[in-house]
Coordinates of C-alpha atoms and ligand atoms in Angstrom, one line a residue:
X1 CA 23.5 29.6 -2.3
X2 CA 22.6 26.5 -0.6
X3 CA 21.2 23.7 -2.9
X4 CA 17.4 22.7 -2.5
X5 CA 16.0 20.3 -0.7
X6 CA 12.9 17.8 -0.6
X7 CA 10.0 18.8 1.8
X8 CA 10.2 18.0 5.0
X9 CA 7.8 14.5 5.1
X10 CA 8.2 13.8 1.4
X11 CA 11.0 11.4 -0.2
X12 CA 12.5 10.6 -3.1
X13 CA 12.3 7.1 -4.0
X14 CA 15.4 6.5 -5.9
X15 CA 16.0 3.8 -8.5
X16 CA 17.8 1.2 -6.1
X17 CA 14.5 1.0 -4.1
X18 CA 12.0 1.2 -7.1
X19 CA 12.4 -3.1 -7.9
X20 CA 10.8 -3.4 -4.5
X21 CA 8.0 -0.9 -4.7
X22 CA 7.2 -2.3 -8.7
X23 CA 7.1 -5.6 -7.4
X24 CA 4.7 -4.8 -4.0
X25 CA 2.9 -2.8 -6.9
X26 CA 3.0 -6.0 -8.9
X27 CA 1.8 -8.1 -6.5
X28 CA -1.1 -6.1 -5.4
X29 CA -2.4 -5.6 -9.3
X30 CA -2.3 -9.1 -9.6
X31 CA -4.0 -9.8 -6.1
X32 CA -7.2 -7.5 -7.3
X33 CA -7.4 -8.6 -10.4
X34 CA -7.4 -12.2 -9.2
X35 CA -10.5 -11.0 -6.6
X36 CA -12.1 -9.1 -9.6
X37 CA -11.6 -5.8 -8.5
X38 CA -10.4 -3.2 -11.8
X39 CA -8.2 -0.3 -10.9
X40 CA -9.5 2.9 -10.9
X41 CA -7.6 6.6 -10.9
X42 CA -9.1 9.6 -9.7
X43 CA -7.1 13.1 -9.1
X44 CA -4.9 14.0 -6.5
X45 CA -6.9 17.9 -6.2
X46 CA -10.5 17.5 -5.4
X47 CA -12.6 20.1 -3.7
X48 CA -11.8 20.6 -0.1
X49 CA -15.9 20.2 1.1
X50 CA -15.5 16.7 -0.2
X51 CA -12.9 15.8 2.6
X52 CA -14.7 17.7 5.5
X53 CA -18.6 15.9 4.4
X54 CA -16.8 12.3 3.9
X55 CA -14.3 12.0 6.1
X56 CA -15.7 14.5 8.9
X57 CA -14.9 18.3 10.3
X58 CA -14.2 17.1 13.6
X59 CA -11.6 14.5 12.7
X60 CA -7.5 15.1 12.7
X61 CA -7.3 14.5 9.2
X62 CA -9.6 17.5 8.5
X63 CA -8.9 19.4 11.7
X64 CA -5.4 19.6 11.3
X65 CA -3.4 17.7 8.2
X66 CA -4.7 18.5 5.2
X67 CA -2.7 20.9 2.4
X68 CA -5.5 23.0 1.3
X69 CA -5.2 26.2 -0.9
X70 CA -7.4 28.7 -2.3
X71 CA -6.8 28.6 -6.6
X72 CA -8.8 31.1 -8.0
X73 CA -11.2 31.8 -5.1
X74 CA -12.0 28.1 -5.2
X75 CA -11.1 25.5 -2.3
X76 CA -9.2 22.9 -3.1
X77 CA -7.2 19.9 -1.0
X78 CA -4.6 17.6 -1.9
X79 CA -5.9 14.2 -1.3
X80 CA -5.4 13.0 1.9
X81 CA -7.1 9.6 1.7
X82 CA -8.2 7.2 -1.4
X83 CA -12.0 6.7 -0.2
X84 CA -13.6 10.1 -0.6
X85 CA -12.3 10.9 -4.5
X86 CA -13.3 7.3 -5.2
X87 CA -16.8 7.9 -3.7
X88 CA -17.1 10.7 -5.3
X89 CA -16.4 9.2 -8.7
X90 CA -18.5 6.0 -8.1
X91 CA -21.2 9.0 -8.0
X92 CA -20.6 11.2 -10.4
X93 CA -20.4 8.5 -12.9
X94 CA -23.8 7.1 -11.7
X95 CA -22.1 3.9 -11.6
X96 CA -24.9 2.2 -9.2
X97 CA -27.1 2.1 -12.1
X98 CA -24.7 0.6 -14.4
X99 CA -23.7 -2.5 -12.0
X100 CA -25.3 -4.0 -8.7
X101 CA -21.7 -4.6 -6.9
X102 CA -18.6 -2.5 -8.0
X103 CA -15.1 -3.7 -7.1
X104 CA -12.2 -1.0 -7.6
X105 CA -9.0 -0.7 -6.8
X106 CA -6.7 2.2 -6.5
X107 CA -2.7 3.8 -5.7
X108 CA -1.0 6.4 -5.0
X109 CA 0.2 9.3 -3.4
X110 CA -1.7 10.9 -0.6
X111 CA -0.9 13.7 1.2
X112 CA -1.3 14.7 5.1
X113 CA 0.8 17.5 7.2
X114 CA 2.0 14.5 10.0
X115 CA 4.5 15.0 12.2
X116 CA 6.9 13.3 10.6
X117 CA 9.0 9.6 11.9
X118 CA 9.6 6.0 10.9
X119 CA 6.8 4.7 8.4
X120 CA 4.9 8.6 8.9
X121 CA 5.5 10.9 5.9
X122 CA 3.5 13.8 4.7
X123 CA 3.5 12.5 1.4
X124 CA 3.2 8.8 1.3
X125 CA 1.4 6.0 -0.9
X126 CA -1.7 3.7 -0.5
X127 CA -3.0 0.6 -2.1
X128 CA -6.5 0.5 -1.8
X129 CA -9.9 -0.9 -2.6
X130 CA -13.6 -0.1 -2.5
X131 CA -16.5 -2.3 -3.0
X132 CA -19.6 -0.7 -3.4
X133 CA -23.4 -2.2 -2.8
X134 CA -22.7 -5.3 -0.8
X135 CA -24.0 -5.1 2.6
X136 CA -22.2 -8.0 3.7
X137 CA -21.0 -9.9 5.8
X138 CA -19.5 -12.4 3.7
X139 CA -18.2 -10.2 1.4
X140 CA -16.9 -8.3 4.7
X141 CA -14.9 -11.7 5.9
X142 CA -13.7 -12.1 2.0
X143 CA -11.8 -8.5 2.3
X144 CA -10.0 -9.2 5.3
X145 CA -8.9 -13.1 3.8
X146 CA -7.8 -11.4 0.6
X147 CA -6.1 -8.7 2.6
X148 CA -4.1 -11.7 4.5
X149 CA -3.1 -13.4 1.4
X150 CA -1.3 -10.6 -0.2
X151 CA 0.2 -9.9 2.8
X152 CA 1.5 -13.2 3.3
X153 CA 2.4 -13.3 -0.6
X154 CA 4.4 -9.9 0.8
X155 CA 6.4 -12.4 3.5
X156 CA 5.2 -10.1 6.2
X157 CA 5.9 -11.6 9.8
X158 CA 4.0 -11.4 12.5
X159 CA 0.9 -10.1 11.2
X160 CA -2.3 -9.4 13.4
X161 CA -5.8 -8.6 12.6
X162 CA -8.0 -6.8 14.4
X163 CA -11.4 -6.6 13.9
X164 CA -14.6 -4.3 15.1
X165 CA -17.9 -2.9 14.9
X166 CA -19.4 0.1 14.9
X167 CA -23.1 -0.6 14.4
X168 CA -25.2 1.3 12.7
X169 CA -25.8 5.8 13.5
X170 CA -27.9 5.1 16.1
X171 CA -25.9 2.9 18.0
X172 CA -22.9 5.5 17.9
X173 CA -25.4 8.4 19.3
X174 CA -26.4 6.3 21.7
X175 CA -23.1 5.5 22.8
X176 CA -21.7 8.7 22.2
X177 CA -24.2 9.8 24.7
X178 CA -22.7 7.4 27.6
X179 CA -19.6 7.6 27.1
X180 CA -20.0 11.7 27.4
X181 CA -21.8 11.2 30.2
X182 CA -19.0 8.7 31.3
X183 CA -16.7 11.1 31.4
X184 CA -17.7 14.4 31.8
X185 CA -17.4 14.0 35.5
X186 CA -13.2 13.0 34.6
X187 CA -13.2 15.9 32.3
X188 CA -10.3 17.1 34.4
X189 CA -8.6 14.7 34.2
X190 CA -8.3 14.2 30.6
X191 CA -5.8 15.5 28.4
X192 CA -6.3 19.1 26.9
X193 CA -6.9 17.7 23.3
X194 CA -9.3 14.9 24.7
X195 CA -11.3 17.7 26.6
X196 CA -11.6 19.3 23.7
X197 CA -12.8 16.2 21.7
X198 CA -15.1 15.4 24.4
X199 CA -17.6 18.1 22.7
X200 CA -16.0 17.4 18.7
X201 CA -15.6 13.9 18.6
X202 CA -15.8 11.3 22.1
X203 CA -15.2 8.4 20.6
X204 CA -11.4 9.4 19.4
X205 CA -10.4 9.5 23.6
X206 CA -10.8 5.6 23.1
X207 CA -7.9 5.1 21.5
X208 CA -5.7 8.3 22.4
X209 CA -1.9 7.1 23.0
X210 CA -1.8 9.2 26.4
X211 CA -1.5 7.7 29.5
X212 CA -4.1 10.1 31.7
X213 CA -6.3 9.7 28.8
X214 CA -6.2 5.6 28.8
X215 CA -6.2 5.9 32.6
X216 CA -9.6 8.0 32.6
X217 CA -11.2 5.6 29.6
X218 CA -11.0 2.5 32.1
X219 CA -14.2 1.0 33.3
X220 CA -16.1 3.2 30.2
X221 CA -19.2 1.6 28.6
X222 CA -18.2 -0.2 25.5
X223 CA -20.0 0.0 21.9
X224 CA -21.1 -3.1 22.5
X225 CA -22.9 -2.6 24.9
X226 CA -24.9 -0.6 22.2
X227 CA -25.6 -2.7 19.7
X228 CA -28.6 -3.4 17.9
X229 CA -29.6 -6.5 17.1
X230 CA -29.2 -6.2 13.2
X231 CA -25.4 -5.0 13.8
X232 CA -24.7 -7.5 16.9
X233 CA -26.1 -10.7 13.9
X234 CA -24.2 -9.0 11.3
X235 CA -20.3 -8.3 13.5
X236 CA -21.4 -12.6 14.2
X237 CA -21.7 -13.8 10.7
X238 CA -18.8 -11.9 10.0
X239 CA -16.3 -13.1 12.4
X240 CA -18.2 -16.9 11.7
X241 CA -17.1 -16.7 7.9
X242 CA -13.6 -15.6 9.0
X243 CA -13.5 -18.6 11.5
X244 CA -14.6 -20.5 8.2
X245 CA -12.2 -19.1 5.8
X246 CA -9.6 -20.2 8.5
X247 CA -8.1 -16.2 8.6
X248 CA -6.8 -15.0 12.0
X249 CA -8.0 -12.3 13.9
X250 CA -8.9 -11.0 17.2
X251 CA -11.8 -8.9 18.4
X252 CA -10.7 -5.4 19.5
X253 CA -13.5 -3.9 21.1
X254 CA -12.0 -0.3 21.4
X255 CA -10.9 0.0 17.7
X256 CA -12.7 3.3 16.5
X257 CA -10.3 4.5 13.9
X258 CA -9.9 8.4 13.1
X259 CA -12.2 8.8 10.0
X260 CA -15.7 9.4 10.8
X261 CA -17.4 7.5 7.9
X262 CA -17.6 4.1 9.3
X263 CA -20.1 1.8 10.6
X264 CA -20.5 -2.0 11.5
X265 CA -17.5 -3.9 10.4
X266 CA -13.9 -2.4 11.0
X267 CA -10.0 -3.6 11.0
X268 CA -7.0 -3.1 10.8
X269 CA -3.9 -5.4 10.3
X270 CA -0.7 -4.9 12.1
X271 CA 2.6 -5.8 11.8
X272 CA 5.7 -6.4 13.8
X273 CA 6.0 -3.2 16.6
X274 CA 9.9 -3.5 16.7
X275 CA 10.0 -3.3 12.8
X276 CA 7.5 -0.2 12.3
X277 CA 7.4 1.4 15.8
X278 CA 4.6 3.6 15.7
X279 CA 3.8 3.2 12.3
X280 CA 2.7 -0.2 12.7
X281 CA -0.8 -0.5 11.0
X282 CA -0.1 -1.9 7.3
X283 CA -4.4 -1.8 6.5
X284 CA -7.1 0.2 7.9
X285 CA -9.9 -0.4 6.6
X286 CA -14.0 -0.7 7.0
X287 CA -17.8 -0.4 5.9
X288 CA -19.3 3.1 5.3
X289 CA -22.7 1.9 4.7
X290 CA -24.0 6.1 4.5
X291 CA -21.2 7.8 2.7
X292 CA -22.5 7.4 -0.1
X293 CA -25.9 9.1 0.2
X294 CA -24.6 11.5 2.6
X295 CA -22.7 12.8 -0.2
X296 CA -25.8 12.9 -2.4
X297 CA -25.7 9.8 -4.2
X298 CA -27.8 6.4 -3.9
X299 CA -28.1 4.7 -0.8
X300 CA -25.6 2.0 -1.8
X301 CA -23.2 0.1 1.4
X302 CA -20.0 0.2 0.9
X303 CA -16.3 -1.3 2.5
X304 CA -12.9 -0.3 1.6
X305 CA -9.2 -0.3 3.0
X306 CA -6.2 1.3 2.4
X307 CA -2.1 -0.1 3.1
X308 CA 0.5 2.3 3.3
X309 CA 3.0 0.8 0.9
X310 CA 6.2 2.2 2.7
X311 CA 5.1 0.1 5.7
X312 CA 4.3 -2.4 3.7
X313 CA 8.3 -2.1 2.3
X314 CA 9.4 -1.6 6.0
X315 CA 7.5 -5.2 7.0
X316 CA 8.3 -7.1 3.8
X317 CA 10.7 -9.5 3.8
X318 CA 10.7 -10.3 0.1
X319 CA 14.2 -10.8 -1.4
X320 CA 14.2 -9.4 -5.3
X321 CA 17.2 -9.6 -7.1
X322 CA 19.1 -6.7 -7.1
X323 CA 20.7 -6.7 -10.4
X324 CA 20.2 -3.8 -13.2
X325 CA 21.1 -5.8 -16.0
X326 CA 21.7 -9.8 -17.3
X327 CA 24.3 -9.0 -19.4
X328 CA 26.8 -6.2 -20.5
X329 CA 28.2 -6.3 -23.9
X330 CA 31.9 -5.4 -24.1
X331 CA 32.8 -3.9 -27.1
X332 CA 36.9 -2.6 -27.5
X333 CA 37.0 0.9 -29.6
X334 CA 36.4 -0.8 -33.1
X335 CA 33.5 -3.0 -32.2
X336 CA 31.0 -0.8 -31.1
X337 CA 28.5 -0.7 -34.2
X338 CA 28.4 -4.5 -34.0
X339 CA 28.0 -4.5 -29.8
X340 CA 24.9 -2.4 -30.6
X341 CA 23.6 -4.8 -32.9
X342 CA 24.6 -8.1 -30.7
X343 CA 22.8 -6.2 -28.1
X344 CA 19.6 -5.5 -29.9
X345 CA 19.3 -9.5 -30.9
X346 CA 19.7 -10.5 -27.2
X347 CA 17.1 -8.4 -26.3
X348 CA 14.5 -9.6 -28.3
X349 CA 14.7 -12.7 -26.2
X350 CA 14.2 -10.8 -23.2
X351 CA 17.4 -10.3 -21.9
X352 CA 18.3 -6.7 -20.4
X353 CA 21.4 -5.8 -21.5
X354 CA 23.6 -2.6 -21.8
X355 CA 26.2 -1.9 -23.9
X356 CA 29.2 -0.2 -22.5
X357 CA 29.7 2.2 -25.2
X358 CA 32.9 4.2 -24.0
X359 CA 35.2 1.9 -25.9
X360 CA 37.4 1.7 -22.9
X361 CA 39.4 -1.2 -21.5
X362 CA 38.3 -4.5 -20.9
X363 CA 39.5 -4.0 -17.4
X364 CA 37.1 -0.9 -16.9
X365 CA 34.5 -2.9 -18.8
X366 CA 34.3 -5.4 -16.3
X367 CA 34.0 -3.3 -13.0
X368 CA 31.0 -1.7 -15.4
X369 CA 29.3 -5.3 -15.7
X370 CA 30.2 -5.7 -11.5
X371 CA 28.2 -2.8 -10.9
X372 CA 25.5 -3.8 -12.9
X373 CA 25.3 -7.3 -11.3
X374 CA 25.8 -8.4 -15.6
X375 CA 25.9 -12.3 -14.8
X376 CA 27.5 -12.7 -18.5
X377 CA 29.3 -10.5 -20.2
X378 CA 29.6 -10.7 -24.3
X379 CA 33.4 -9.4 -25.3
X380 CA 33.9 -7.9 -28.9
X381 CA 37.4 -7.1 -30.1
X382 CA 38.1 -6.5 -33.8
X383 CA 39.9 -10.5 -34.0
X384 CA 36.5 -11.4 -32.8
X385 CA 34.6 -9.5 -35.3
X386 CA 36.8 -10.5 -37.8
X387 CA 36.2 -14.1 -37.3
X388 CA 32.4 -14.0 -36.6
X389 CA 33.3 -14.9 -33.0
X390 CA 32.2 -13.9 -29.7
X391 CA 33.8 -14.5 -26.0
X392 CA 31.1 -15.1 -23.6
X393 CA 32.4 -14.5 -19.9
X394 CA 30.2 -15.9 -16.9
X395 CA 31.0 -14.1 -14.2
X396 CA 28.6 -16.9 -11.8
X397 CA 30.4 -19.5 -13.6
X398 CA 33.9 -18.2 -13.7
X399 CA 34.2 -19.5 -17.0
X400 CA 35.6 -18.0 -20.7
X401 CA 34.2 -19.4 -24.0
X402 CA 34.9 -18.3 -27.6
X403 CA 31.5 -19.3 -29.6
X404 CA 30.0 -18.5 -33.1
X405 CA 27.8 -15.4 -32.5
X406 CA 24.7 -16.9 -32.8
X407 CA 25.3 -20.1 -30.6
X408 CA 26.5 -17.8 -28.3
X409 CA 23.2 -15.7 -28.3
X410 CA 21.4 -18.9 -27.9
X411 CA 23.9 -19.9 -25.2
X412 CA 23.7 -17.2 -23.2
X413 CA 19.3 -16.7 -23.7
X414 CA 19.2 -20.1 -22.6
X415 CA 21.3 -19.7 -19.3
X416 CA 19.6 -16.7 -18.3
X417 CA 16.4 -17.7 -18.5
X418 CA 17.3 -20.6 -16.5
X419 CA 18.7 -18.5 -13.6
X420 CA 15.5 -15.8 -13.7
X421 CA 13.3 -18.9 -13.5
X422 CA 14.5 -19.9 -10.1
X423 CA 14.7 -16.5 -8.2
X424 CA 12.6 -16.0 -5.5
X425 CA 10.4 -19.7 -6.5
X426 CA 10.3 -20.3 -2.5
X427 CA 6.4 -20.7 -1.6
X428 CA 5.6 -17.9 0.9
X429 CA 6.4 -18.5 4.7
X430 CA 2.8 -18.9 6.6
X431 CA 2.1 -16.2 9.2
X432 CA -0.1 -15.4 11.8
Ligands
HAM1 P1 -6.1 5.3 7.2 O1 -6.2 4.4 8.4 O2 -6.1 6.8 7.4 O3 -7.3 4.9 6.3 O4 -4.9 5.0 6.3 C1 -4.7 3.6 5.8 C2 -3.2 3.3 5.9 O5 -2.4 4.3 5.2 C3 -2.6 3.3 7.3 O6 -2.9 2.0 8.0 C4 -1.1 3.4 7.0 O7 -0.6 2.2 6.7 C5 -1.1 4.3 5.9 N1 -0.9 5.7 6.3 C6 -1.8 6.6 6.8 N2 -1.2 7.8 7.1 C7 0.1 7.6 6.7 C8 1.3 8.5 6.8 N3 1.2 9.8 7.2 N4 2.5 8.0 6.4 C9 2.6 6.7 5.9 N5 1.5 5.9 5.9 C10 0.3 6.3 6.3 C11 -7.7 5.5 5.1 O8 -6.9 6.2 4.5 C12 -9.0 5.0 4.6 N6 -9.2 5.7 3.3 C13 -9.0 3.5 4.4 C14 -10.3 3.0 3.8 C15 -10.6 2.8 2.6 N7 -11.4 2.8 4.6 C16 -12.4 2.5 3.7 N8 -11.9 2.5 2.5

């Protein structure tokens, strides 16, 4: 019988890689709460008519990727996006009558039946955050600047923001109406999934990946074109409070993104193409100013992103040390009662320690504290015991002392806290 196996798209995240994704994690909790934003959970089942009204029918997330299943007669969907379940929540907890502006913040796994590659997984995480009855734009331009800075804080190279607008519905059916009309006369020439979407959903030809597709787009009207005046002053004051904020960006005038809840401002923040390939958009993100009442709630504006945090683990170049434990204690067969105890007292000055417990030889004990990356190890032999004495090895050091037990607790405290002061205490490398 052949063993089993993860599901294609989904990976195990195995305990060598969790100190990186706890301190991304870490990072991020302390980003929001520095912004004021207070985390918020919502299930990972909801029903599978709040994906298709929020995000869209004709979309590819709806169309095509989501893992939906009948329990009970009753239609269900694993989440494929943060927004919607959070939406929904803000709602059903009539929150808008509780506070004028809500900041919330969210992670976790999503789930979306992708093809799968680098940085593309069927079940991957997002950090994320929604802010709910601020039209903007300054709080807009405050996003993106906050999104930069924890990126930065990440030591991601190389970044690049891109920013948009939508305008408002009725600049996006009056635009949708030129660009059909744009193209219908190419409709042969367009590939079979953009004729298809030139009924379902035009604006998704803009930024399809295939060559006859980007061929046939060239010389189309462009939303701007469309604007109205209200969106045109709002995209302005937006990009005006970046300038002042000092954050980098550039206007991308075909960005249209592949949910269908957005309007006015939209980005997205890439990284390094030879790092991520395809999968090079860390942040997508923008306003959804009618989600909220098209759902049946209040009309209250609203903005929100979402990372993917294995791109964000692909990009980062943060350095985290490695090591599972400070220190091992070593006890030899007859010592191990008092190990446990030696053990116990170092830790409740914060040092992680483990006791090798085998009672096996030094030798063995050793290659146990190399594994572990132990910087000191605490050696207990029955002369040792006997005399009240322990030998405190540094293996940095390369030195071998015999101390009074509790000097050599205080010893060895005071030397590892030393060492965990200066890891990673480099300020963050400025990018672009
Ligand atoms: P999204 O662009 O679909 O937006 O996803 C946001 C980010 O999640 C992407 O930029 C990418 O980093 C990551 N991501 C998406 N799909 C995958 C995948 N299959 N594998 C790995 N990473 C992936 C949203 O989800 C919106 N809810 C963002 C938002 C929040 N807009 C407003 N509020």
């Amino acid at each position: 019988m052949t063993a089993p196996r993860a599901v294609k798209g989904m990976n195990d995240v195995l305990p060598e890689d969790m100190g990186r994704w706890q301190r991304v994690e870490q990072i991020y909790a302390r980003t929001m709460s520095l912004y004021g934003y207070r985390e918020v959970r919502t299930p990972y089942v909801e029903s599978t008519a709040l994906f298709s009204r929020a995000i869209g029918e004709a979309t590819d997330v709806v169309e095509k990727e989501m893992y939906s299943f009948l329990h009970h007669e009753e239609p269900l969907t694993l989440r494929p996006e943060g927004t919607a379940g959070v939406a929904r929540a803000y709602i059903e907890h009539g929150v808008h009558a509780k506070e004028p502006v809500t900041r919330w913040w969210y992670g976790g796994a999503m789930f979306r039946a992708e093809r799968p590659q680098r940085g593309r997984y069927r079940q991957f995480y997002q950090l994320g955050a929604e802010l709910f009855g601020d039209p903007g734009p300054a709080c807009d331009a405050e996003m993106i600047d906050m999104l930069v800075q924890f990126l930065r804080e990440l030591r991601i190279p190389d970044l690049q923001v891109l920013v948009n607008t939508l305008g408002g519905p009725e600049t996006r059916v009056r635009y949708r109406a030129a660009l059909v009309e744009f193209l219908t006369p190419k409709t042969a020439s367009l590939s079979a999934e953009s004729q298809r979407r030139l009924t379902t959903n035009p604006l998704r030809i803009l930024d399809s990946k295939s060559e006859q597709d980007r061929e046939a787009v060239r010389g189309a009207p462009t939303l701007h074109d469309f604007l109205g005046e209200d969106d045109r002053v709002h995209f302005e004051a937006v990009k005006k409070q970046l300038d002042a904020l000092g954050t980098p960006y550039s206007v991308e005038d075909r960005l249209v993104r592949g949910l269908d809840y957005y309007t006015r401002t939209l980005f997205e923040i890439v990284g390094a193409r030879e790092k991520l390939g395809a999968g090079s958009t860390l942040v997508g993100g923008g306003r959804y100013d009618f989600m909220i009442a098209g759902l049946g709630g209040p009309q209250v504006p609203a903005i929100g992103y979402a990372a993917g945090l294995e791109r964000l683990l692909i990009a980062s170049e943060l350095e985290i040390p490695g090591n599972v434990v400070d220190a091992l204690v070593a006890p030899l067969a007859g010592a191990i009662t008092e190990g446990l105890v030696l053990a116990r007292d170092l830790r409740k000055s914060g040092i992680r320690c483990e006791v090798d417990t085998r009672g096996t030889s030094l030798k063995s004990q050793l290659r146990r504290a190399n594994t572990l990356g132990a910087r000191v190890v605490l050696i207990l032999g029955e002369d040792e015991l006997a005399q009240g004495v322990v030998q405190v090895k540094d293996l940095d050091a390369r030195t071998q002392e015999t101390m009074a037990r509790d000097q050599a607790i205080r010893i060895v405290v005071d030397r590892l806290m030393a060492a965990s002061r200066s890891v990673d205490s480099r300020p963050p490398r400025e990018t672009t």
